PDB file of C-alpha atoms and ligand atoms in Angstrom:
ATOM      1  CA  UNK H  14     105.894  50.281 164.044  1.00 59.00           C
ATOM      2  CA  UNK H  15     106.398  53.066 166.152  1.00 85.00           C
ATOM      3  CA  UNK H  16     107.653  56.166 164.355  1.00 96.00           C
ATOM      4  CA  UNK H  17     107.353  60.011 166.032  1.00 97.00           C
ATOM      5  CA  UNK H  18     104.992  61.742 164.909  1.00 98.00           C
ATOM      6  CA  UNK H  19     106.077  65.276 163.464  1.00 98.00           C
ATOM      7  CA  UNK H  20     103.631  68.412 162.545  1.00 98.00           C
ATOM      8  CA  UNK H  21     105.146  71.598 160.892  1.00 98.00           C
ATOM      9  CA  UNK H  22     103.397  75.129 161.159  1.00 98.00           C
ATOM     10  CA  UNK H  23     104.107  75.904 156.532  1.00 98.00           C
ATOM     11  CA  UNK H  24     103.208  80.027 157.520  1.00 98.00           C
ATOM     12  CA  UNK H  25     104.052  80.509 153.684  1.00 98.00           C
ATOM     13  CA  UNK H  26     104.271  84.321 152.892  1.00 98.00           C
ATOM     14  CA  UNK H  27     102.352  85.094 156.124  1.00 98.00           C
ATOM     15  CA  UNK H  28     103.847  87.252 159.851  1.00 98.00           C
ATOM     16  CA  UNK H  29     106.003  89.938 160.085  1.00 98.00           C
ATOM     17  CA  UNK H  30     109.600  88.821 161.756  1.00 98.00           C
ATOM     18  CA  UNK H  31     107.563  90.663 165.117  1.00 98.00           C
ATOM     19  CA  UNK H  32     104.607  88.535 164.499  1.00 98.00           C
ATOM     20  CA  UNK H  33     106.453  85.510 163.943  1.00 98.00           C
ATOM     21  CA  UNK H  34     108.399  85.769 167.734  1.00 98.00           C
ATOM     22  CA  UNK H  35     105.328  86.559 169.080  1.00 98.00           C
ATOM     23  CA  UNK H  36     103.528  83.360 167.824  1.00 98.00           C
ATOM     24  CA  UNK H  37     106.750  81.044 168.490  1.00 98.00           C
ATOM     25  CA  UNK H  38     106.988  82.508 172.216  1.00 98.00           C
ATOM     26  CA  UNK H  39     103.670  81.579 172.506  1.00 98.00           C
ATOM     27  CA  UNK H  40     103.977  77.721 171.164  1.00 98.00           C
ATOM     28  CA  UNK H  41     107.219  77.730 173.074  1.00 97.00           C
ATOM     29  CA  UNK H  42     105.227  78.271 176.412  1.00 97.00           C
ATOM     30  CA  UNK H  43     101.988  75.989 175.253  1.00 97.00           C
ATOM     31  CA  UNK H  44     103.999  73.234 173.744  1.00 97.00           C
ATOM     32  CA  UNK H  45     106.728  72.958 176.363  1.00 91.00           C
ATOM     33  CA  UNK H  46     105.569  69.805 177.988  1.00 91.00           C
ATOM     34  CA  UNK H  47     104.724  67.943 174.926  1.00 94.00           C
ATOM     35  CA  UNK H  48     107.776  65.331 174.265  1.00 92.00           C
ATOM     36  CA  UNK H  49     105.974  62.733 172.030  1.00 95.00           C
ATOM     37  CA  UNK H  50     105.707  64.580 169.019  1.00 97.00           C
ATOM     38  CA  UNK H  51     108.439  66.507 166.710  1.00 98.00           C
ATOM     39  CA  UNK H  52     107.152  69.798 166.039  1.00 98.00           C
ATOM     40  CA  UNK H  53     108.323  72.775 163.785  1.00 98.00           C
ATOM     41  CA  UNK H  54     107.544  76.178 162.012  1.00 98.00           C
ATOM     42  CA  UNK H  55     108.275  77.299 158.685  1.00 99.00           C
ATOM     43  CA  UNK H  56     108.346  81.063 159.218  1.00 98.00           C
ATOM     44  CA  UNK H  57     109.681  83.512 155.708  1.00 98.00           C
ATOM     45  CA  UNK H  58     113.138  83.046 154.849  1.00 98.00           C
ATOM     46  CA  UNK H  59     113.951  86.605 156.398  1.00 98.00           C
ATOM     47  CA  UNK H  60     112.532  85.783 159.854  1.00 98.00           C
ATOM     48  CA  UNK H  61     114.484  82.583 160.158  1.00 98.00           C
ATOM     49  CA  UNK H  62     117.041  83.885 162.374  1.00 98.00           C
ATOM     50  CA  UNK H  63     115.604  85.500 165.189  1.00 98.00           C
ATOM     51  CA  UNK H  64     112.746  83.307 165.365  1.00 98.00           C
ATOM     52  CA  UNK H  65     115.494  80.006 165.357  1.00 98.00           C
ATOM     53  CA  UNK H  66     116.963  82.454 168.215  1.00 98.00           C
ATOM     54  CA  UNK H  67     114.078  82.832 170.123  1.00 98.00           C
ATOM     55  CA  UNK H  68     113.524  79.309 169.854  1.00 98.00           C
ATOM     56  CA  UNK H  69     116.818  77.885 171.242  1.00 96.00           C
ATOM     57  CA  UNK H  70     117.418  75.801 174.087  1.00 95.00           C
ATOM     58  CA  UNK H  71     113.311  74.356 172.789  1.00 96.00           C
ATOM     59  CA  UNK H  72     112.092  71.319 171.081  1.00 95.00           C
ATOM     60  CA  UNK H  73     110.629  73.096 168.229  1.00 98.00           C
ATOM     61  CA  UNK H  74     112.866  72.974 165.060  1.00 98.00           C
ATOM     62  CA  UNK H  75     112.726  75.027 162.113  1.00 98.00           C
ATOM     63  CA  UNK H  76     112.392  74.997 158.774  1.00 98.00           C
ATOM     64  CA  UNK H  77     112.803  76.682 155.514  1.00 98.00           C
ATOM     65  CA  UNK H  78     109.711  76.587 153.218  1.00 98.00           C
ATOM     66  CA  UNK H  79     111.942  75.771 150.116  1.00 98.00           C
ATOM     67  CA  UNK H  80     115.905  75.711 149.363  1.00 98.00           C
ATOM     68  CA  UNK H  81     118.196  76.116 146.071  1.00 98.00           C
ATOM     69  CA  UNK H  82     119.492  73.198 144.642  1.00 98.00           C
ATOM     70  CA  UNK H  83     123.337  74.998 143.879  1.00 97.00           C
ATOM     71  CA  UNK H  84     125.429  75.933 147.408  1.00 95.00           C
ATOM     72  CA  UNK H  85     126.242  79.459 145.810  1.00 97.00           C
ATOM     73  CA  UNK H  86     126.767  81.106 142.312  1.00 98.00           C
ATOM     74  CA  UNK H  87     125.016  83.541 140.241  1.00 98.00           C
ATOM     75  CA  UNK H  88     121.172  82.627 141.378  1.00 98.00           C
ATOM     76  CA  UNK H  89     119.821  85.923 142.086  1.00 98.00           C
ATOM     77  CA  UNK H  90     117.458  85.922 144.962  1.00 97.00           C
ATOM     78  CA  UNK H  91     118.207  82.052 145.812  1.00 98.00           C
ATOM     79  CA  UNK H  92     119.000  80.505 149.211  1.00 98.00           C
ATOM     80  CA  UNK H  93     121.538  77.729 149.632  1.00 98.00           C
ATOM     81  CA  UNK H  94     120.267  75.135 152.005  1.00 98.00           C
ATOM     82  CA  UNK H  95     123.805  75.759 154.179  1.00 98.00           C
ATOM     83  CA  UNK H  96     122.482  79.337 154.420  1.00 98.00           C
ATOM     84  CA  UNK H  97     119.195  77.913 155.971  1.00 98.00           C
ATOM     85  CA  UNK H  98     121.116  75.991 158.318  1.00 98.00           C
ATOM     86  CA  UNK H  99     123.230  78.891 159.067  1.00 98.00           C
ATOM     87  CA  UNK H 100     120.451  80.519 159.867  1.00 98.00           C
ATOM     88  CA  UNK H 101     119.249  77.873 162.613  1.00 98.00           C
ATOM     89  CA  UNK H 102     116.697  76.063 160.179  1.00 98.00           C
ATOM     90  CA  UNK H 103     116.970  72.334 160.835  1.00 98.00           C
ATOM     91  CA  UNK H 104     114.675  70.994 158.178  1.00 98.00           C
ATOM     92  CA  UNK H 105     113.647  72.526 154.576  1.00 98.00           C
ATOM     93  CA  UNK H 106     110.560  72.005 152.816  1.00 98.00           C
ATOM     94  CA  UNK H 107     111.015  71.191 149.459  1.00 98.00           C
ATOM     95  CA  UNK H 108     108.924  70.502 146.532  1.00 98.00           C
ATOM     96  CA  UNK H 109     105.463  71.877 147.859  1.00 98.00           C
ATOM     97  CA  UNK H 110     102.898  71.700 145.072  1.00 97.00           C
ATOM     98  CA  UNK H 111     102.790  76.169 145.584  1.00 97.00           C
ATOM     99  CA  UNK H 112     106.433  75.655 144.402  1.00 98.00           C
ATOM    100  CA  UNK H 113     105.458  73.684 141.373  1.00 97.00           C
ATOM    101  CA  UNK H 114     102.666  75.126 140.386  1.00 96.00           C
ATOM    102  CA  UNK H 115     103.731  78.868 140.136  1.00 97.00           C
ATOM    103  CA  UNK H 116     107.551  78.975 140.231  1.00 97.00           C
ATOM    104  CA  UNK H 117     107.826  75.867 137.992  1.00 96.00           C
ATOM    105  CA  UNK H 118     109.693  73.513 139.740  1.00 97.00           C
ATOM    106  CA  UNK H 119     110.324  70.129 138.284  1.00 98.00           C
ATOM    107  CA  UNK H 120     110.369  66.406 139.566  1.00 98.00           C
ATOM    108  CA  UNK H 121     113.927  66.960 138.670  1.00 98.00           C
ATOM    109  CA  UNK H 122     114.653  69.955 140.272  1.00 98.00           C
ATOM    110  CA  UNK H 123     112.850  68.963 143.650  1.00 98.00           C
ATOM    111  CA  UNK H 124     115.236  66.251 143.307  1.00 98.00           C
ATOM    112  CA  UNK H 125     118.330  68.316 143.174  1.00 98.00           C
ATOM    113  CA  UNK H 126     116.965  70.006 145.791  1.00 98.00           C
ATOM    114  CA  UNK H 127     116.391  67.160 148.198  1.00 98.00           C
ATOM    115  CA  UNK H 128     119.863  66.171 147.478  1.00 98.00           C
ATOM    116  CA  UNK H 129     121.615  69.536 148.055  1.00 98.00           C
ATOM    117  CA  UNK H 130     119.470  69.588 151.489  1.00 98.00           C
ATOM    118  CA  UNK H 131     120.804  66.493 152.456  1.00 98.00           C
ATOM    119  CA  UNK H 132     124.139  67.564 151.613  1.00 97.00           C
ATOM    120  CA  UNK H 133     123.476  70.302 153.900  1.00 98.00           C
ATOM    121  CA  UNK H 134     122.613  68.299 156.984  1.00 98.00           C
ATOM    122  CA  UNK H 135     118.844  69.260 156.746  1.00 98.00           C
ATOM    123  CA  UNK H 136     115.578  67.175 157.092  1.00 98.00           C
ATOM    124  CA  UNK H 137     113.867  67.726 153.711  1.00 98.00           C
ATOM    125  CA  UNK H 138     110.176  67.445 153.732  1.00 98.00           C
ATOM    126  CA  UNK H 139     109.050  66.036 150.545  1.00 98.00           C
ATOM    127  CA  UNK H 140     105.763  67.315 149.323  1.00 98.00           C
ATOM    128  CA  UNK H 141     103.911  65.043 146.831  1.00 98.00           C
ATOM    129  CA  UNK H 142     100.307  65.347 145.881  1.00 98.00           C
ATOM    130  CA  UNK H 143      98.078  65.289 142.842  1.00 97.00           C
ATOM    131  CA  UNK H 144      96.117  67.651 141.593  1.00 96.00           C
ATOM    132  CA  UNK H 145      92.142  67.596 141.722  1.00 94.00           C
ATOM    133  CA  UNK H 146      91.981  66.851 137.808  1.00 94.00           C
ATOM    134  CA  UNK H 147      94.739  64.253 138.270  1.00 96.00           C
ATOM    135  CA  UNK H 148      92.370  62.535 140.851  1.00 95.00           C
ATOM    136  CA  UNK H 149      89.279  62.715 138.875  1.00 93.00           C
ATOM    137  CA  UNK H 150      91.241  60.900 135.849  1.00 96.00           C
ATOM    138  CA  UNK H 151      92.550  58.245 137.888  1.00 96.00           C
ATOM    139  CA  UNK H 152      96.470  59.122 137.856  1.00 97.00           C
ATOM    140  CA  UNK H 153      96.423  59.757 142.093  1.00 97.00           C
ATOM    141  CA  UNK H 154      99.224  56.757 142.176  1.00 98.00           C
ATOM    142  CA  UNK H 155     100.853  57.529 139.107  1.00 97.00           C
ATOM    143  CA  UNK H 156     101.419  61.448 139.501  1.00 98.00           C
ATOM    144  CA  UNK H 157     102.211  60.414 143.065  1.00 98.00           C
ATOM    145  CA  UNK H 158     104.656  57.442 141.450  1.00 98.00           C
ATOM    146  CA  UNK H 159     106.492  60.159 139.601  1.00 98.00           C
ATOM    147  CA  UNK H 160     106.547  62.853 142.099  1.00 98.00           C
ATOM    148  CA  UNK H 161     108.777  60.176 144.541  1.00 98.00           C
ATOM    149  CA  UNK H 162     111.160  59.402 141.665  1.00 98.00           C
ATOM    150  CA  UNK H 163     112.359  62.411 141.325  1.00 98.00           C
ATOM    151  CA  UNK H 164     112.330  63.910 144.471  1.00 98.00           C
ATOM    152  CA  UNK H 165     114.097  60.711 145.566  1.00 98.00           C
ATOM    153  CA  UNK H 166     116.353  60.203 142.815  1.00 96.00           C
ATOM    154  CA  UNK H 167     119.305  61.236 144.934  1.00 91.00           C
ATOM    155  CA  UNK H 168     118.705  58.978 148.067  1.00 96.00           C
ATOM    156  CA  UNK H 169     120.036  56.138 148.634  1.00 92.00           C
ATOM    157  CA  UNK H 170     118.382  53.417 150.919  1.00 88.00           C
ATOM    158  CA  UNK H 171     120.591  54.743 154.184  1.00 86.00           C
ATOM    159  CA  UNK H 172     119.910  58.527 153.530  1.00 95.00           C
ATOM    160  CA  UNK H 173     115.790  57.453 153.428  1.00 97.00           C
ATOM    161  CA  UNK H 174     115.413  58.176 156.701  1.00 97.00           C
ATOM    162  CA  UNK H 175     117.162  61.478 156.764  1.00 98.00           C
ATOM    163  CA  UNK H 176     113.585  62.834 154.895  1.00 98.00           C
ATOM    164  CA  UNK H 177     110.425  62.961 155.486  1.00 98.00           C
ATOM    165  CA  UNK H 178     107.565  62.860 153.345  1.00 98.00           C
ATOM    166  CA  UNK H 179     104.083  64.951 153.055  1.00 98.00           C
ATOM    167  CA  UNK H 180     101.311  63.688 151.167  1.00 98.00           C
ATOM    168  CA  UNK H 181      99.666  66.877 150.023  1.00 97.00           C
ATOM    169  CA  UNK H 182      96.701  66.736 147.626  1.00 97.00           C
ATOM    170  CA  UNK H 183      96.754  70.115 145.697  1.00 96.00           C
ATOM    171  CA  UNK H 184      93.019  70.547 146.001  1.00 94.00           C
ATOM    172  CA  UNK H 185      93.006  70.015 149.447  1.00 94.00           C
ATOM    173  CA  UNK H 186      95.817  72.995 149.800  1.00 92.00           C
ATOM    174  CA  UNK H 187      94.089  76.228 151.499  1.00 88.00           C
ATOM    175  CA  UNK H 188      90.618  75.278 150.089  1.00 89.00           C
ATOM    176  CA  UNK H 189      88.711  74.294 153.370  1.00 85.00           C
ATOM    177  CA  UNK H 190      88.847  70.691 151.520  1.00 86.00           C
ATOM    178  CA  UNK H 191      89.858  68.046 153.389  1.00 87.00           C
ATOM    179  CA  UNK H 192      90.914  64.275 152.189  1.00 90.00           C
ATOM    180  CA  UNK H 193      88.860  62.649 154.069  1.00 95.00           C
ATOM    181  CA  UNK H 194      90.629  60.090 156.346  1.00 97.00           C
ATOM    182  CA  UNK H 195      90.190  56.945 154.374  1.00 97.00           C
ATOM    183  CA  UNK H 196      91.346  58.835 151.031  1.00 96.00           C
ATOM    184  CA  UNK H 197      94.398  60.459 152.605  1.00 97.00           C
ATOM    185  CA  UNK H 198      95.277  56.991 154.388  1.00 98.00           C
ATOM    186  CA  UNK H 199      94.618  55.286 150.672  1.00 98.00           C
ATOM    187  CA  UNK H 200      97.562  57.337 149.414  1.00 98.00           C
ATOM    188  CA  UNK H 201      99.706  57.071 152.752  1.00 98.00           C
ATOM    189  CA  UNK H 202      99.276  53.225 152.200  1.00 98.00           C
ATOM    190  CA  UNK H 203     100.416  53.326 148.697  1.00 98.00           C
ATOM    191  CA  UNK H 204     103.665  55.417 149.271  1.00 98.00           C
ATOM    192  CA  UNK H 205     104.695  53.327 151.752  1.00 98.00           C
ATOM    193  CA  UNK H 206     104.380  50.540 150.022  1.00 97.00           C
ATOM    194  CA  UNK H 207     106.064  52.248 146.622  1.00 98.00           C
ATOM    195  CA  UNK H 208     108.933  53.033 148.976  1.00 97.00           C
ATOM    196  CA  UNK H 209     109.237  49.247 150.667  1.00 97.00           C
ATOM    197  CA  UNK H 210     109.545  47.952 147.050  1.00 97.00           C
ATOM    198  CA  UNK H 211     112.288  50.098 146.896  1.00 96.00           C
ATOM    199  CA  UNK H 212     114.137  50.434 149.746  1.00 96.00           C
ATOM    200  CA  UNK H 213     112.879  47.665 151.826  1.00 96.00           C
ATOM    201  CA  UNK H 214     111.590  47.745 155.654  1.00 95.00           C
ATOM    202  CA  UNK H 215     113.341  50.850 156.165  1.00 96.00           C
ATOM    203  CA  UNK H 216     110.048  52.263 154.339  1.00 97.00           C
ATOM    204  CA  UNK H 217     108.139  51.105 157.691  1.00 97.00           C
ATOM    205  CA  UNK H 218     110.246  53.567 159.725  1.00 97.00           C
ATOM    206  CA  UNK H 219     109.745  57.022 157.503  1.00 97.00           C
ATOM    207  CA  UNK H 220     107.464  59.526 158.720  1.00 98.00           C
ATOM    208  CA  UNK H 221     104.684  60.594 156.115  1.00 98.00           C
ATOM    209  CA  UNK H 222     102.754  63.648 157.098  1.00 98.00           C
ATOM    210  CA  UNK H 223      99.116  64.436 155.868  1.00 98.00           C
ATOM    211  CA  UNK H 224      98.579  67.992 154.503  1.00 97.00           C
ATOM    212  CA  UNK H 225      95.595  70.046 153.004  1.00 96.00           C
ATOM    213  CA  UNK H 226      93.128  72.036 155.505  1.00 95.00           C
ATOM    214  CA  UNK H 227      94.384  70.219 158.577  1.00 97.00           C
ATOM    215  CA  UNK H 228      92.583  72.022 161.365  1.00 97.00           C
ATOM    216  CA  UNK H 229      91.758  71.456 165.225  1.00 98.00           C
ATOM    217  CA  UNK H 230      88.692  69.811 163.909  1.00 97.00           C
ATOM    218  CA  UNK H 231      89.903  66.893 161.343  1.00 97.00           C
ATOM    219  CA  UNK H 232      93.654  66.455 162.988  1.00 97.00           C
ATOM    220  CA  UNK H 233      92.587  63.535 165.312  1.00 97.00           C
ATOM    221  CA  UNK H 234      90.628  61.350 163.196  1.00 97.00           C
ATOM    222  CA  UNK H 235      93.237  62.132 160.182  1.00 97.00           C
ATOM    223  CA  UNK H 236      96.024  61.391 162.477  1.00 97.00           C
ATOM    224  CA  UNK H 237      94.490  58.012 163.827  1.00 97.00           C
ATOM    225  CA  UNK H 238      95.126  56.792 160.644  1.00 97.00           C
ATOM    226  CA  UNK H 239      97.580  54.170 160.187  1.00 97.00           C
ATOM    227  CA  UNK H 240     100.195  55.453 157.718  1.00 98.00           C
ATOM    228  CA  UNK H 241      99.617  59.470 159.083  1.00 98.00           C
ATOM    229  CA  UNK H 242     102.564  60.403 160.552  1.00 98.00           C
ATOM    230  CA  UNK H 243     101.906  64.080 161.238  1.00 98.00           C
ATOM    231  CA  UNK H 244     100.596  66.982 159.663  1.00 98.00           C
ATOM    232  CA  UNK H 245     101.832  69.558 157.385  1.00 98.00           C
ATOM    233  CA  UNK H 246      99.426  72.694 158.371  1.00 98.00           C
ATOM    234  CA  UNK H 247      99.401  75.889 156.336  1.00 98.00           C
ATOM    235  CA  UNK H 248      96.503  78.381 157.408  1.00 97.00           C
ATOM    236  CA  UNK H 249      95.777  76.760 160.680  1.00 98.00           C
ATOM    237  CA  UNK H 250      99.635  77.018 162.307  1.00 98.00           C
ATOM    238  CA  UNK H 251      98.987  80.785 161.936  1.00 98.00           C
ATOM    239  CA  UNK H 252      97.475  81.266 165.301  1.00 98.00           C
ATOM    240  CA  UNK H 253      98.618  79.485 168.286  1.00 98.00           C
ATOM    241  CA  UNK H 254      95.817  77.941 169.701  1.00 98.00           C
ATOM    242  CA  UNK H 255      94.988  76.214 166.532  1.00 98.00           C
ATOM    243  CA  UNK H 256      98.361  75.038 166.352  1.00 98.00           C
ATOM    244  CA  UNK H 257      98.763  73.627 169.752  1.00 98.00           C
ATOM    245  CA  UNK H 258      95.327  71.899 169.642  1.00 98.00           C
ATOM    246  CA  UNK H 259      96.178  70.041 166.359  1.00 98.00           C
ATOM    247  CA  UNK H 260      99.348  69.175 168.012  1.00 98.00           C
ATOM    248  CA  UNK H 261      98.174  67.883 171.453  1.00 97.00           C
ATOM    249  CA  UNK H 262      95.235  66.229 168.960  1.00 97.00           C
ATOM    250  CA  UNK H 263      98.110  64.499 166.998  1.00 98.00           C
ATOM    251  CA  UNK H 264      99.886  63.267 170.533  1.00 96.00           C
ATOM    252  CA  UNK H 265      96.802  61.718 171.758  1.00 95.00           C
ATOM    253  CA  UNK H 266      95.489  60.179 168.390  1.00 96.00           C
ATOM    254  CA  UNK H 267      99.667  58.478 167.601  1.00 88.00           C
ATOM    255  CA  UNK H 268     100.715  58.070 171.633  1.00 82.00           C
ATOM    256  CA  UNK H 269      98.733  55.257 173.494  1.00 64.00           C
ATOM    257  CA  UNK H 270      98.554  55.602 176.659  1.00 57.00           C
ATOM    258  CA  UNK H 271     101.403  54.282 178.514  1.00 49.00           C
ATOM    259  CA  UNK H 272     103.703  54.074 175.676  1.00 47.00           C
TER     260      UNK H 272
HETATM  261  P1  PGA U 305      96.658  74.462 154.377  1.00 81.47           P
HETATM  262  O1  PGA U 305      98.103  74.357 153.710  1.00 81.47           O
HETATM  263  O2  PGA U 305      96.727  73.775 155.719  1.00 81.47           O
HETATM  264  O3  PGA U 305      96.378  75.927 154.497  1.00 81.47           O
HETATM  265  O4  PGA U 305      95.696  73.752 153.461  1.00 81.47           O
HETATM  266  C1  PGA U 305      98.881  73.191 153.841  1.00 81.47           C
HETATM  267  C2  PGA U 305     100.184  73.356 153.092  1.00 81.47           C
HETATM  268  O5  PGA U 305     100.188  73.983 152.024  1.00 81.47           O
HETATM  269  O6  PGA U 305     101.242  72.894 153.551  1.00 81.47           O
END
């Protein structure tokens, strides 16, 4: 099943607005000629603007690292996902286990969220992923199990492919820690086969993206991996190089040759 592969640059609460256009004019000049994979940056919510500006007329979409789940009202310091598109974003992160572990979001709430991104004519990218402790006890597929039925609880089998997902194990987040490619596919494997129970083959077509530590070093052998559709990369989409060598590593690991 052939599916494009997508990576996304999460630069979290990282780069100045001048730092981000810097970086972006660089991956629009290093990445230019790559075709065969989607590829995007989530820059600060304050830089989305200019940097969608500077990147116009490119490949490279972009994305918010998180949306509100209410199009306007009194939610101090909130951001509407039709603000984010407004802004040039294309996709939205949403649910990403920094967002649930320190600003309390909810299955429920990532769910509302994924819905009101939808609504908004964004990509959400789903972030599931356990936590080291939930892994030790044996609950991987269960947290995992829970973490889909709420963030999908809006989506109906023709809206599936409007997402797409990120396996993200929390202790693999920004620790150096990487699943190793057999664990990460494990999990890939399992959503994918939680989601054809539910909505059928379509499941077979939705992009999953690995995250946790990707870096120039793991990305290939990660992203041979059956069920890997991509990678989600925090600290190593903050320089370029990095960046485009996990990229061109995720083109040659998903594109054969001739394909
Ligand atoms: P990391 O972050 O690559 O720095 O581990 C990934 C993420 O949080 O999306």
């Amino acid at each position: 099943m052939a599916r494009t592969p997508i990576v996304v640059g999460n630069w979290k609460l990282h780069k100045t607005i001048a730092e981000g256009l810097a970086l972006v004019t660089e991956l629009k000049n290093q990445l230019a000629a790559v075709r065969e994979v989607e590829i995007g940056v989530a820059p600060v919510a304050v830089a989305l603007q200019p940097i969608a500006k500077r990147l116009e007329g490119t490949a490279i979409r972009v994305a918010g690292q998180d949306c509100h789940w209410e199009e306007r009202g009194a939610w101090t310091g909130a951001i509407a996902p039709t603000l984010l598109a407004d802004a040039g974003a294309t996709m939205a992160i949403v649910g990403h286990s920094e967002r649930r572990q320190h600003f309390g979001e909810t299955d429920e709430r990532v769910g509302a969220k994924v819905g009101a991104a939808l609504a908004a004519g964004l990509t959400p990218i789903l972030c599931v992923g356990e936590t080291e402790a939930e892994r030790d006890a044996g609950a991987t597929f269960r947290r995992i199990e829970t973490q889909l039925e709420g963030g999908l609880a809006a989506v109906g089998g023709d809206a599936l492919l409007k997402l797409v997902l990120a396996y993200e194990p929390v202790w693999a987040i920004g620790t150096g820690r990487t699943a190793t490619p057999a664990q990460a596919q494990e999990v890939h494997a399992h959503i994918r086969s939680w989601l054809r129970a539910r909505y059928g083959e379509t499941a077979d077509r939705l992009r999953i993206q690995y995250g946790g530590s990707v870096k120039p070093s793991n990305a290939e052998e990660l992203m041979r991996q059956e069920d890997i559709d991509g990678a989600l990369v925090g600290g190593a989409s903050l320089e370029a190089a990095d960046f485009v060598s996990i990229v061109k590593s995720t083109r040659s690991a998903r594109i054969r040759p001739g394909a």
